[in-house]
Coordinates of C-alpha atoms in Angstrom, one line a residue:
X1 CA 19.9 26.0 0.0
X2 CA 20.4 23.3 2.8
X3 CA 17.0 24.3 4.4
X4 CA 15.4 23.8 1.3
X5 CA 17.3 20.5 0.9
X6 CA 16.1 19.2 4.6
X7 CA 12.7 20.7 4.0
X8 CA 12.5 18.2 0.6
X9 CA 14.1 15.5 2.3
X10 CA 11.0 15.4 5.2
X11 CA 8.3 15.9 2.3
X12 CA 9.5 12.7 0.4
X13 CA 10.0 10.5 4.1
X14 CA 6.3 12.0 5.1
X15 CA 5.3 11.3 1.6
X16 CA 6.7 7.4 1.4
X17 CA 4.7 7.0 5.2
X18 CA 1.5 8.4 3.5
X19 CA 1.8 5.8 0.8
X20 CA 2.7 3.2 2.8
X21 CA -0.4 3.8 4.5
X22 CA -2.5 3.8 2.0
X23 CA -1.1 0.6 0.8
X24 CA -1.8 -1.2 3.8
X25 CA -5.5 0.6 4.1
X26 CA -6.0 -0.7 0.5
X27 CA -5.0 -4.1 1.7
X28 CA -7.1 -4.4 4.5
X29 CA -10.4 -3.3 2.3
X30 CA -9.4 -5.9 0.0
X31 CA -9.3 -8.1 2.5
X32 CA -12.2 -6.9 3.8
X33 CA -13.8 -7.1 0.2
X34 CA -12.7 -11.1 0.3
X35 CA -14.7 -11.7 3.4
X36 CA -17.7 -10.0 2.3
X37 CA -18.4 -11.7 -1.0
X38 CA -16.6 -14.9 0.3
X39 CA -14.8 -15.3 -3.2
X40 CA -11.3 -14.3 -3.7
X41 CA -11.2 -10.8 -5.3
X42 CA -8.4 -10.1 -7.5
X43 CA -6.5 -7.0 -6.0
X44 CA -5.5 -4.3 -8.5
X45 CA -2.3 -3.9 -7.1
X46 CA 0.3 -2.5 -8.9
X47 CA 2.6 -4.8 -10.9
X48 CA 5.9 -3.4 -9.5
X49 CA 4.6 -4.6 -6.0
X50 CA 4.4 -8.6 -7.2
X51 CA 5.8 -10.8 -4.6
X52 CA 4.7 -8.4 -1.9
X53 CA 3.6 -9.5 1.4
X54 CA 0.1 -8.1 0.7
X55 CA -0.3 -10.3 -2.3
X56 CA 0.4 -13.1 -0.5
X57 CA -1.9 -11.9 2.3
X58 CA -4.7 -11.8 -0.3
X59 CA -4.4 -15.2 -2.0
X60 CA -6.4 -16.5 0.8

């Protein structure tokens, strides 16, 4: 089963990459959102991530 094992191990890194990815992409369209309308726009983040760097990034 140690194939198996390393094969799983790879999915959840490759996985945790994707997602950190797509956090920063949603970031930068909020961001991006922000400039647009040129009003703060309240990023649904998720509430486990308070006190992130994006947060703090988006509380222009």
């Amino acid at each position: 089963m140690a194939v198996y094992e390393i094969k799983m191990r790879r999915c959840k890194v490759k996985m945790r990459r994707y997602k950190m990815k797509m956090r920063k992409c949603k970031v930068k369209m909020a961001v991006y959102e922000i400039k647009r309308t040129k009003r703060i726009v309240r990023p649904r983040l998720h509430p486990a991530s308070e006190g992130n760097r994006p947060l703090k990034v988006l509380e222009l």
